[in-house]
Short mmCIF file of C-alpha atoms in Angstrom, two decimals:
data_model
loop_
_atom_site.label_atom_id
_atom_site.label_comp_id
_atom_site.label_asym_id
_atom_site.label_seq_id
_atom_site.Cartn_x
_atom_site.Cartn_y
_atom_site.Cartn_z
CA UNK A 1 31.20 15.29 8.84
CA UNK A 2 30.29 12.73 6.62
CA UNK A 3 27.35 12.50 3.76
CA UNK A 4 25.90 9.90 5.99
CA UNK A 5 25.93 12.02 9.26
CA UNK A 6 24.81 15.31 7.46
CA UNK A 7 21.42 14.14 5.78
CA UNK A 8 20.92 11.76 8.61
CA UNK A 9 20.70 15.73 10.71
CA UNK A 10 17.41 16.23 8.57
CA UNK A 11 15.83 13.22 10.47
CA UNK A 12 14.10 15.01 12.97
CA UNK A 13 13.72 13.76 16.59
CA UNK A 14 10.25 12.52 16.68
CA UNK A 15 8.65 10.88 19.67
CA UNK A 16 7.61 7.40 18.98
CA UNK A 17 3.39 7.55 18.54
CA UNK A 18 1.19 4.27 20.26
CA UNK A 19 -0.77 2.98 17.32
CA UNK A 20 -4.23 1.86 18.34
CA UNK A 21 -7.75 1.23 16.14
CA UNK A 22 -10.83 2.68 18.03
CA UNK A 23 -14.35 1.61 16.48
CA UNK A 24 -17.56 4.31 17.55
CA UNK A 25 -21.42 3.77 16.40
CA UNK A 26 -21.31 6.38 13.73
CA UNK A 27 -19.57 9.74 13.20
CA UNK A 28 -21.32 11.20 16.33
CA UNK A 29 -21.81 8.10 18.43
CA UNK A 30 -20.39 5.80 21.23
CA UNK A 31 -17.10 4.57 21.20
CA UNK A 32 -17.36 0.67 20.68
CA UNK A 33 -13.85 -0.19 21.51
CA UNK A 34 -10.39 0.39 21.47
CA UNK A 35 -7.24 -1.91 21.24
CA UNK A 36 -3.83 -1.12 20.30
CA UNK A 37 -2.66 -2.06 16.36
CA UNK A 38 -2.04 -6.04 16.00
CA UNK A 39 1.09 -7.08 17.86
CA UNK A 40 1.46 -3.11 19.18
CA UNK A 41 2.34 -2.28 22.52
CA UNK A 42 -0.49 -1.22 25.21
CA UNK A 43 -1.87 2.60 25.17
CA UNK A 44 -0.29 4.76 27.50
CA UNK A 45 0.04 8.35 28.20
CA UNK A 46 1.67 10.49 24.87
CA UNK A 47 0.97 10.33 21.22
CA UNK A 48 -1.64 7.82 19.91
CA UNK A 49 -2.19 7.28 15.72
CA UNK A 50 -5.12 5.81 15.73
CA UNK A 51 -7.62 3.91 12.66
CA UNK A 52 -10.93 5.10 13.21
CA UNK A 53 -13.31 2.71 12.52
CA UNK A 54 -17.37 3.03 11.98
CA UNK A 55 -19.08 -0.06 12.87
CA UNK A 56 -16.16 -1.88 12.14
CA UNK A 57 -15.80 -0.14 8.63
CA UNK A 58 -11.99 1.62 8.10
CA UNK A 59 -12.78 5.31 8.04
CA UNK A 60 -9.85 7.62 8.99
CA UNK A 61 -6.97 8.16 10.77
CA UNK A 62 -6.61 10.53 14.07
CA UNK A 63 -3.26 11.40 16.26
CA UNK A 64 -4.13 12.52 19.64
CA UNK A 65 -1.93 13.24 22.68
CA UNK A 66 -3.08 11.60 25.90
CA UNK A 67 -2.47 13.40 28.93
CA UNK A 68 -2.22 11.84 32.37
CA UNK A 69 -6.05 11.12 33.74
CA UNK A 70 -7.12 11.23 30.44
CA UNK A 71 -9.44 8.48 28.58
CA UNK A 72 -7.80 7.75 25.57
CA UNK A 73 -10.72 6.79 23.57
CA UNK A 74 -12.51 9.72 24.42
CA UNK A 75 -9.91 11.58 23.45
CA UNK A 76 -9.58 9.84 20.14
CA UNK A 77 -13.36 9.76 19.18
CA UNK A 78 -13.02 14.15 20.11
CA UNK A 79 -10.50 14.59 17.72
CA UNK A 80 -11.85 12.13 14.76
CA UNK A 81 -15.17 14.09 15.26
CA UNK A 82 -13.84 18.02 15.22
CA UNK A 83 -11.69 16.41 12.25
CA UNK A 84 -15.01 14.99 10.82
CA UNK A 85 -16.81 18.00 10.65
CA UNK A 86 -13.74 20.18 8.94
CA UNK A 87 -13.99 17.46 6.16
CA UNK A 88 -17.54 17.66 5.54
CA UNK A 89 -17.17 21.28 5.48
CA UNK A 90 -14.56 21.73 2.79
CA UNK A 91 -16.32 19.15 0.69
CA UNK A 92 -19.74 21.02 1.54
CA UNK A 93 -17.87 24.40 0.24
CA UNK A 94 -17.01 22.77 -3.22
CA UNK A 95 -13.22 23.23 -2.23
CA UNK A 96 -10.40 20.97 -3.87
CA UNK A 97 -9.76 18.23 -1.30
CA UNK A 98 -7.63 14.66 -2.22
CA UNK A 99 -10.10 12.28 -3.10
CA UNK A 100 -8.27 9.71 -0.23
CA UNK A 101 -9.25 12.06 2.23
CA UNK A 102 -13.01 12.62 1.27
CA UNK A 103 -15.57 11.99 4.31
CA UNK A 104 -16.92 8.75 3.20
CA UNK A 105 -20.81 8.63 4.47
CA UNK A 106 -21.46 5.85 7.32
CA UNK A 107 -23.22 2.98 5.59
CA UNK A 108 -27.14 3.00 6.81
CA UNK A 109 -29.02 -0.39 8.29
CA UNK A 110 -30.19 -2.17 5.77
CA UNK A 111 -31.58 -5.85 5.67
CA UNK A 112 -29.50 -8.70 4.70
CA UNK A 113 -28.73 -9.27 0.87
CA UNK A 114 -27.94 -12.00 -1.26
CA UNK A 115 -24.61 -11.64 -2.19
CA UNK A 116 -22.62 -13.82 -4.73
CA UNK A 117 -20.42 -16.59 -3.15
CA UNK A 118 -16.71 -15.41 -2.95
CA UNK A 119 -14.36 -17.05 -5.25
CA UNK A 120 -11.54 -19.37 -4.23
CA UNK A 121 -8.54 -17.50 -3.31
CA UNK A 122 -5.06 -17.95 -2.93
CA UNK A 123 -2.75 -15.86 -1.10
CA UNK A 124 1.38 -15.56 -2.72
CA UNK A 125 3.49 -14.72 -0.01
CA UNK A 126 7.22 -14.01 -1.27
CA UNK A 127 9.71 -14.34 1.46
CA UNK A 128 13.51 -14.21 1.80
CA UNK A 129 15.04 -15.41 4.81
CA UNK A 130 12.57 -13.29 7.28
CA UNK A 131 11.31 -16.54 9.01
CA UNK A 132 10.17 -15.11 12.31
CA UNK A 133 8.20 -12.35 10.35
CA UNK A 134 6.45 -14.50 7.92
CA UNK A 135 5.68 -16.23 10.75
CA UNK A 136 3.91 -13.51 12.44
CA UNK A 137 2.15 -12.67 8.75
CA UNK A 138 0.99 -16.40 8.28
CA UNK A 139 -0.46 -16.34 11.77
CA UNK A 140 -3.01 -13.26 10.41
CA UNK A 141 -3.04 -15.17 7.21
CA UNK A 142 -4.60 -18.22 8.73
CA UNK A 143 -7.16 -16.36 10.69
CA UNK A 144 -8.96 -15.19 8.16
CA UNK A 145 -12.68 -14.95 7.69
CA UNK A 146 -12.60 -16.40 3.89
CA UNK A 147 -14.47 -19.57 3.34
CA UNK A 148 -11.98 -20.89 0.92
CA UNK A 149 -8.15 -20.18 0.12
CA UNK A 150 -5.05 -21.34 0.30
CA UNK A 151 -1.89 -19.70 1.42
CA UNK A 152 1.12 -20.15 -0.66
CA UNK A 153 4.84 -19.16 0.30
CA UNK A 154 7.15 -18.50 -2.29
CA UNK A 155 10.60 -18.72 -1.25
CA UNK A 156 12.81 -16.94 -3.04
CA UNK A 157 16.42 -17.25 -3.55
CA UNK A 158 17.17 -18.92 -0.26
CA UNK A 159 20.24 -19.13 1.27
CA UNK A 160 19.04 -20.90 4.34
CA UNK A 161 16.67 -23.81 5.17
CA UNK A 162 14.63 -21.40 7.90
CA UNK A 163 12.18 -20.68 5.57
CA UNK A 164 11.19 -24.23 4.62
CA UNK A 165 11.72 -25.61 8.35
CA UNK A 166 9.01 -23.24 9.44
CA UNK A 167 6.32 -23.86 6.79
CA UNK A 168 6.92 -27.66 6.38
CA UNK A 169 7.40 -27.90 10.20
CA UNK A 170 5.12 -25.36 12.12
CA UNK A 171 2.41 -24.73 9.37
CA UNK A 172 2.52 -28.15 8.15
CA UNK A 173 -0.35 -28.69 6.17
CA UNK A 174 -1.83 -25.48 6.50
CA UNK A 175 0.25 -24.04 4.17
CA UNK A 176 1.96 -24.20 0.57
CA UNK A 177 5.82 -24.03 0.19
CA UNK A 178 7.35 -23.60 -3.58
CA UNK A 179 11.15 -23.11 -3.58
CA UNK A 180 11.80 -20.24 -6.48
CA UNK A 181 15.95 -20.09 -7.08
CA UNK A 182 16.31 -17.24 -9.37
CA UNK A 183 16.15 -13.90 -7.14
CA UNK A 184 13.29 -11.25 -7.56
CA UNK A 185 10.16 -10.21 -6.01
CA UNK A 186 8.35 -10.84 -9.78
CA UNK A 187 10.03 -14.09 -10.11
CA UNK A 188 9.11 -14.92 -6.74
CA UNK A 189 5.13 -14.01 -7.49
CA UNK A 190 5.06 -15.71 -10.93
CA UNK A 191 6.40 -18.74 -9.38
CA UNK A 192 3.04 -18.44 -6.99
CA UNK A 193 1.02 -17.91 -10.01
CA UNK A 194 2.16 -21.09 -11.40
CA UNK A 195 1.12 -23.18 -8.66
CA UNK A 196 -1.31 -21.22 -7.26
CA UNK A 197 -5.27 -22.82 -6.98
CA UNK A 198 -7.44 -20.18 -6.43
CA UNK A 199 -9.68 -18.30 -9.60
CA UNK A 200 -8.65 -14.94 -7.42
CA UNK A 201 -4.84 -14.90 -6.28
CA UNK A 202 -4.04 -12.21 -3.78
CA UNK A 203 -0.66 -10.78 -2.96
CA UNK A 204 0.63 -9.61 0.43
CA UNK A 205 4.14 -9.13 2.19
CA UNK A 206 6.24 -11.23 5.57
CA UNK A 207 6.19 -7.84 6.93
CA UNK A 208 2.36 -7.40 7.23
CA UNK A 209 -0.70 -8.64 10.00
CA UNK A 210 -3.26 -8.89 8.11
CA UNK A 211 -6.67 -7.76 9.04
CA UNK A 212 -9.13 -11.17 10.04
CA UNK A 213 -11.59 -9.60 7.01
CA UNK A 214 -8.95 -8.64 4.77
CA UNK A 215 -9.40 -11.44 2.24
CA UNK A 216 -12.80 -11.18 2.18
CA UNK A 217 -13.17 -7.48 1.65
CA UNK A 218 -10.16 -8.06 -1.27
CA UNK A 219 -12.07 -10.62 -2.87
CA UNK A 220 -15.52 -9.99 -2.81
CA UNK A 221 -15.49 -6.98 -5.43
CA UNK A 222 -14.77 -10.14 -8.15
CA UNK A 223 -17.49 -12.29 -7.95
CA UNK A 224 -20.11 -8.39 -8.23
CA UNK A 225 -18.19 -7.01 -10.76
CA UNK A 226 -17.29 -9.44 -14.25
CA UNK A 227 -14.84 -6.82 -15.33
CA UNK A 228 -12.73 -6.51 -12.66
CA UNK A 229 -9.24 -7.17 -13.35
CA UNK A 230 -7.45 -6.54 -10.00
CA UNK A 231 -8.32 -4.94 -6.38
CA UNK A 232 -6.01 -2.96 -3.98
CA UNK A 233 -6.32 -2.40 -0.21
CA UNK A 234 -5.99 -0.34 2.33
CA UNK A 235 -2.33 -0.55 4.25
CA UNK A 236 -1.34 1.21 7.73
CA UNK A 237 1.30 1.31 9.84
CA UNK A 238 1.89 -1.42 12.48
CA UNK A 239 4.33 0.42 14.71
CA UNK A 240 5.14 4.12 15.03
CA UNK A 241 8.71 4.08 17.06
CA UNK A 242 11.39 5.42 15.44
CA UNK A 243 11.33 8.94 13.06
CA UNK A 244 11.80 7.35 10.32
CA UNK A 245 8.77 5.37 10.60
CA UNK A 246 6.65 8.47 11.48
CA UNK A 247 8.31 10.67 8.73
CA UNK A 248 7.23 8.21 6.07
CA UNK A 249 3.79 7.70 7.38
CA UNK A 250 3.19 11.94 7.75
CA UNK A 251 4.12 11.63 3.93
CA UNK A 252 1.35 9.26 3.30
CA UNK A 253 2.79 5.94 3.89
CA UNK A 254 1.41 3.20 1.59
CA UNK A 255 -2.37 3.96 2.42
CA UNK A 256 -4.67 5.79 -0.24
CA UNK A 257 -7.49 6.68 1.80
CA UNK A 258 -10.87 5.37 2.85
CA UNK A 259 -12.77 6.28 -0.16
CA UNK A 260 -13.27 3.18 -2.62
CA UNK A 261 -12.60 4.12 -6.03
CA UNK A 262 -13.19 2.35 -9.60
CA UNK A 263 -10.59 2.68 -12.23
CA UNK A 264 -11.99 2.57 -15.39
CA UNK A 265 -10.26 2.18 -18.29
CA UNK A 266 -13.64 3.08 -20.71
CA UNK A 267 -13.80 6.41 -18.21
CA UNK A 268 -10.69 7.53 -17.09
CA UNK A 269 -10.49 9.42 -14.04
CA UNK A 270 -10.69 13.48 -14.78
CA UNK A 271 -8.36 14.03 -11.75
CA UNK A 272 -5.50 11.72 -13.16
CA UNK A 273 -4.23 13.34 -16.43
CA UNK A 274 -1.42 10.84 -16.54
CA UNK A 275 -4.09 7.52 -16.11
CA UNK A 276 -3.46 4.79 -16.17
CA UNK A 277 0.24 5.71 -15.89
CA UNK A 278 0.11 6.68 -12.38
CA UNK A 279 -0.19 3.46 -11.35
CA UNK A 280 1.39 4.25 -8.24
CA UNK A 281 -2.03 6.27 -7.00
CA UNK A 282 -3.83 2.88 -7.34
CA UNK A 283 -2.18 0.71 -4.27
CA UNK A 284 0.52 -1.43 -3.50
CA UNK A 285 2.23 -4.56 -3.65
CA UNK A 286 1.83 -5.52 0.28
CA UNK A 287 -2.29 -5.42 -0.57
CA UNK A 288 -3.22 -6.58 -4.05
CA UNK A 289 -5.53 -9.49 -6.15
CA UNK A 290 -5.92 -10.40 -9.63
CA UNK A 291 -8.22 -12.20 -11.52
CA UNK A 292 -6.15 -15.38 -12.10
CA UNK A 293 -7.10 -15.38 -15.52
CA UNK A 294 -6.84 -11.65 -15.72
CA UNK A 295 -3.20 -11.54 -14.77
CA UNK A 296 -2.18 -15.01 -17.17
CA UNK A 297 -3.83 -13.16 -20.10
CA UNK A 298 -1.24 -10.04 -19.49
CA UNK A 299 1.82 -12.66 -18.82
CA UNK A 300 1.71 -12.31 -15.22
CA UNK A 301 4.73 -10.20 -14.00
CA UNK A 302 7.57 -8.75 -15.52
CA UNK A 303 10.66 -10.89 -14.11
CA UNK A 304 12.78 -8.30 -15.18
CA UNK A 305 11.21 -5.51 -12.18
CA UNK A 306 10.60 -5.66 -8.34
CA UNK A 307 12.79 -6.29 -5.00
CA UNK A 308 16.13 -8.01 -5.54
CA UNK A 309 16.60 -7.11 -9.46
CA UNK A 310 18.50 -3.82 -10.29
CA UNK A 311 15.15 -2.36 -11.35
CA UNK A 312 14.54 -2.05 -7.00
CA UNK A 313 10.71 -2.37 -7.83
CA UNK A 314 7.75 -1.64 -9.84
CA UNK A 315 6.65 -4.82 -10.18
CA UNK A 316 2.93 -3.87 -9.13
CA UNK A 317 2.75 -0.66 -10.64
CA UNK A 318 3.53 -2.66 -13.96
CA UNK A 319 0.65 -5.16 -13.22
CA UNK A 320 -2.15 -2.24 -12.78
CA UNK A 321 -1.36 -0.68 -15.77
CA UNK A 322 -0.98 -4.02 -17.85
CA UNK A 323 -4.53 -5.07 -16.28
CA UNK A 324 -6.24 -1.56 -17.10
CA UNK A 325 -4.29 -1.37 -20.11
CA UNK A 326 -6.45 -4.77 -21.68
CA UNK A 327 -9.63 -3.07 -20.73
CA UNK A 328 -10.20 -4.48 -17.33
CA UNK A 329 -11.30 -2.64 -14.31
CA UNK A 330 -8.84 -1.70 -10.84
CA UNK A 331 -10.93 -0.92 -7.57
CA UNK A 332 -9.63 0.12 -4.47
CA UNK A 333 -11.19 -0.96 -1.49
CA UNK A 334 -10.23 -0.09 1.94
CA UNK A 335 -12.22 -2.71 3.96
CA UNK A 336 -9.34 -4.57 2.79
CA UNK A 337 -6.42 -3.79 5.61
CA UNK A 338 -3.19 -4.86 6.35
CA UNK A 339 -1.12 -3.60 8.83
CA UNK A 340 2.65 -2.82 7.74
CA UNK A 341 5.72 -3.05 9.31
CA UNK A 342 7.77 0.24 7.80
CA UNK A 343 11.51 -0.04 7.73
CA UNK A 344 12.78 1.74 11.22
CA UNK A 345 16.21 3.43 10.68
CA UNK A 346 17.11 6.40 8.30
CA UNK A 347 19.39 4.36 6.09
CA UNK A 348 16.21 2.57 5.47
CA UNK A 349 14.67 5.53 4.20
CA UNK A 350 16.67 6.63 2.06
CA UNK A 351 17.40 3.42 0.53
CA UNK A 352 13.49 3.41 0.09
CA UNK A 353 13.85 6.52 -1.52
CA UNK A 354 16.10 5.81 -4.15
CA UNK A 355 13.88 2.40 -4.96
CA UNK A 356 11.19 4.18 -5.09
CA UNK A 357 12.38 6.74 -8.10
CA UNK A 358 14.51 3.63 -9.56
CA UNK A 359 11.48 0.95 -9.55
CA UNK A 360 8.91 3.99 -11.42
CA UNK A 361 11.08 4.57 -14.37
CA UNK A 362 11.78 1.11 -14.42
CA UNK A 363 8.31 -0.22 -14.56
CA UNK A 364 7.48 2.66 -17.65
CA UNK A 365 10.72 1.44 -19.19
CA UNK A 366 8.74 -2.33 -18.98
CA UNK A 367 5.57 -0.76 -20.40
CA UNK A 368 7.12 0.77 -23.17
CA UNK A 369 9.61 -2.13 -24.04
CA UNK A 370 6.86 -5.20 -23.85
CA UNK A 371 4.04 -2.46 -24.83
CA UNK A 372 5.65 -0.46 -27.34
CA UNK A 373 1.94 0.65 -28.71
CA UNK A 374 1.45 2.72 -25.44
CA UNK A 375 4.15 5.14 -26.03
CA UNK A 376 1.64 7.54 -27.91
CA UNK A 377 -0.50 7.65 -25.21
CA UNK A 378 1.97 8.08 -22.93
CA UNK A 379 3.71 10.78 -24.91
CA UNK A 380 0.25 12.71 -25.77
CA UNK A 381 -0.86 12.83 -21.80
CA UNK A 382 2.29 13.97 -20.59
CA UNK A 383 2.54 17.94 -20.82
CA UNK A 384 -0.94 17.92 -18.78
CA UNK A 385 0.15 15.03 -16.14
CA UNK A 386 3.31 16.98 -15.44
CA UNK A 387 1.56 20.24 -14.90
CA UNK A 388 -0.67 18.29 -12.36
CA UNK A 389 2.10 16.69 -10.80
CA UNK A 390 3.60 20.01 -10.23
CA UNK A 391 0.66 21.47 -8.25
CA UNK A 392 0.14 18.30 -5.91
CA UNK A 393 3.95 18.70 -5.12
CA UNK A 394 3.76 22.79 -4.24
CA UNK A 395 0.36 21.77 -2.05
CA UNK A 396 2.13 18.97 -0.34
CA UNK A 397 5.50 20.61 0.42
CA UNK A 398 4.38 24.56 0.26
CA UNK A 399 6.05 27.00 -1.06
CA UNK A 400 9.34 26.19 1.19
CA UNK A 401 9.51 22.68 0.79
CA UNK A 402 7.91 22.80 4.42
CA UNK A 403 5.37 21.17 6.13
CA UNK A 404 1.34 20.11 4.48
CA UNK A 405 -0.59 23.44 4.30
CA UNK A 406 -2.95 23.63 6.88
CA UNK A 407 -0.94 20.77 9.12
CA UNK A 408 -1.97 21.55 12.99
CA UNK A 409 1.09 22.68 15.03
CA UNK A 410 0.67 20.86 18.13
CA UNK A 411 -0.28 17.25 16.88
CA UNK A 412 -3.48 16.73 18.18
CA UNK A 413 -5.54 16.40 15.28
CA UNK A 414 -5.18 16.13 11.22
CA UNK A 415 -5.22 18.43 8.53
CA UNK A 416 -7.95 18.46 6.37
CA UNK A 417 -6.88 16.21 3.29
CA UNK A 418 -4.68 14.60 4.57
CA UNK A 419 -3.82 10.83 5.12
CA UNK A 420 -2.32 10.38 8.68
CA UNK A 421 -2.39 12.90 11.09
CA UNK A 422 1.00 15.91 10.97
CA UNK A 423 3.12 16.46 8.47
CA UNK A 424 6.75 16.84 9.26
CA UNK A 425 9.25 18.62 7.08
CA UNK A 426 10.60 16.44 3.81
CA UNK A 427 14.12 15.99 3.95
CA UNK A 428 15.39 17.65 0.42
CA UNK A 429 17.91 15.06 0.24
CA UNK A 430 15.32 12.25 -0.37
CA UNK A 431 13.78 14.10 -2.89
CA UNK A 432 16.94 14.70 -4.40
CA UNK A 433 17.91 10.41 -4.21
CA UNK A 434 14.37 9.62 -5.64
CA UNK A 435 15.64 11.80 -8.83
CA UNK A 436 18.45 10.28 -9.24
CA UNK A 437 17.02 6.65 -8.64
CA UNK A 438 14.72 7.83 -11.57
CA UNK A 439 17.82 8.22 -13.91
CA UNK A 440 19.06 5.04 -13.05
CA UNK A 441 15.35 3.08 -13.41
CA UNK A 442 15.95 2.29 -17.31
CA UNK A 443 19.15 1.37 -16.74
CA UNK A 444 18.64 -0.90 -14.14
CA UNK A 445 15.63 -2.28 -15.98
CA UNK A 446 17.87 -3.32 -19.21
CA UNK A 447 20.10 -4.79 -16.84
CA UNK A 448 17.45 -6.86 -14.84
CA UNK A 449 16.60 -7.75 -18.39
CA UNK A 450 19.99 -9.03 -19.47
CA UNK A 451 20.45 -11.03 -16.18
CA UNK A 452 16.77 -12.89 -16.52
CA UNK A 453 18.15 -14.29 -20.04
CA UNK A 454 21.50 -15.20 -18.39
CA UNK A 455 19.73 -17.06 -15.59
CA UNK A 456 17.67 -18.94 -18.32
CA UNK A 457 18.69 -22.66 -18.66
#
């Protein structure tokens, strides 16, 4: 048997889950509505993964099994409610629950206030010959409920003209097209930064439908907060069909919760020894803005990091901790959603993986070789972050590398703290790629390096 064909056995057969959004009046109330995900399929009998929404705010995430006869959102609003109330119990009892999977309180009526105006925006889109889904993502893109932005498509490192056809032909004066030659996801978004026009610039994926309000809600946290350096959103899964997609979205996907948080740099989180070196905790490329002015002072992104360099990422991570690093403020708010498209197959994964472990070393390596003065920090919160580190792992994976403790058997609800609704089994093997794309991050980094200053004219 081959390598391939032996760790691709520790997939496990999953049935592909219906992902839907269902919005009730409250914790206890009505169900308002239910529709499947953007650009999902309709809701049928078998598994649903659901967002649960409270008066249109983002509030959890449910998977429910729909029977024959059965109303699927009653279904749905039963399990988000017995889930609901096992939440507000543990945090009731004091006991040590995720802070992404906190019940966040329902927001009470409350007149009308004055709120600043939001800032001009523009939104970087980096794109390599994915024309039909950028076109899907610019459709979301140009539906949104923002008074003022403009949309911006960086295409990087073309090989073909599809990518300027369809933004100079279909979205012809709707949207921005900048032709960046030199390959890499950070090239690709400084290029944006350069001709971007907005005082916030926000940064999104061509594999994401972004929510009508998810500008807004991205945005908004600038013009109420001075010191605010950068937002993060909230990011789900479009589609749920193949294992792989499920296994990485058991695992926690790219979502971090539905509890806004504030990262302060002048009061570091207690529950983050490493901060602000676990950048990774505070979002993700596919849902991120900066202060334009924020990110110029900190000389935008490293070129030498993200997608389609030999560092395989960490372009973002390398932003937060540049923008908190100067003092300024991260917040993470989850009224700002995107849905994702996850890669489908298990080579996917594990290339993923690997990228994954490769693009975190790689970022620190970028700290440490443009930031050299943060190595003492670094060096002094270690012993502590790595003790941490070590119990979030043995509550995630158990004591057998198995499933989350306190995971439901049969699917039909979530365990409490959470994200997403089962946890499946962890194949060792990526574990064991992400540690050995972790070696190779420095590396890679120093060679990303070496081929910017080549590419230099």
């Amino acid at each position: 048997m081959t390598e391939g064909a032996a760790v691709g056995a520790e997939l496990p057969d999953l049935p592909p889950l219906a992902v839907a959004e269902i919005d009730l009046d409250g914790p206890d109330g009505e169900v308002l509505s239910l529709r499947p995900a953007p650009g999902g399929p309709p809701l049928g009998e078998g598994g649903v993964y659901a967002l649960v929404r409270l008066r249109g705010r983002p509030a959890a995430t449910v998977l429910a099994h729909v029977r024959a006869g059965e109303d699927a959102a009653e279904v749905l609003a039963a399990a988000f409610r017995a889930e609901w109330a096992v939440r507000k119990r543990h945090n009731a009892q004091g006991r040590s629950v995720e802070h992404r999977a906190r019940a966040e309180p329902v927001p009470p009526p409350c007149a009308e206030r004055p709120t600043p105006p939001l800032p001009r925006a523009t939104v970087v889109v980096a794109t390599r010959e994915r024309a039909a889904r950028l076109a899907r993502a610019l459709d979301s893109l140009l539906a949104q409920d923002h008074p003022d932005f403009q949309v911006l498509v960086v295409d990087n490192a073309p090989v073909t003209t599809a990518t300027r056809d369809l933004v100079q032909g279909r979205y012809a004066g709707r949207v921005d097209y900048v032709l960046e030659p030199v390959p890499g996801l950070a090239t690709a978004h400084n290029r944006g930064i350069a001709a971007a026009r907005g005082e916030v610039l926000a940064f999104t994926d061509d594999d994401v439908i972004a929510d009508p309000h998810w500008l807004t809600a991205l945005t908004e946290p600038f013009a109420a907060d001075p010191r605010l350096g950068c937002t993060t959103g909230l990011i789900l899964p479009a589609r749920l069909t193949t294992p792989a997609q499920i296994l990485l979205e058991s695992h926690g996907g790219f979502a971090k919760g539905f509890t806004p948080r504030l990262y302060d740099p002048a009061a570091p989180p207690s529950d983050e020894p490493l901060f602000p070196f676990t950048a990774g905790s505070f979002g993700s490329g596919a849902n991120m803005a900066f202060r334009a002015q924020v990110l110029a002072s900190v000389g935008g992104f490293d070129p030498a990091t993200g997608t389609g360099t030999p560092a395989r990422g960490g372009d973002d991570l390398y932003a937060f901790v540049r923008v908190l690093s100067a003092g300024h403020r991260l917040r993470y708010t989850p009224g700002a959603l995107v849905w994702h498209h996850h890669r489908e197959t298990w080579q996917d994964l594990r290339n993923q993986a690997y990228g994954y472990g490769v693009g975190l070393t790689a970022y620190l390596t970028a700290l440490l070789v443009r930031r050299p003065a943060l190595l003492p920090s670094l060096v002094r919160k270690l012993p502590r972050g790595l003790a941490h580190a070590r119990a979030i792992t043995a509550y995630r994976a158990g004591p057998d590398g198995g499933v989350t403790p306190g995971a439901p058997p049969n699917g039909t609800g979530s365990a409490p703290g959470a994200h997403g609704a089962q946890a499946h089994p962890w194949p060792r093997s990526l574990s064991r790629l992400e540690r050995r794309g972790m070696l190779h991050g420095p590396l890679g980094y120093l060679k990303a390096r070496l081929r910017q200053r080549g590419s230099r004219p």
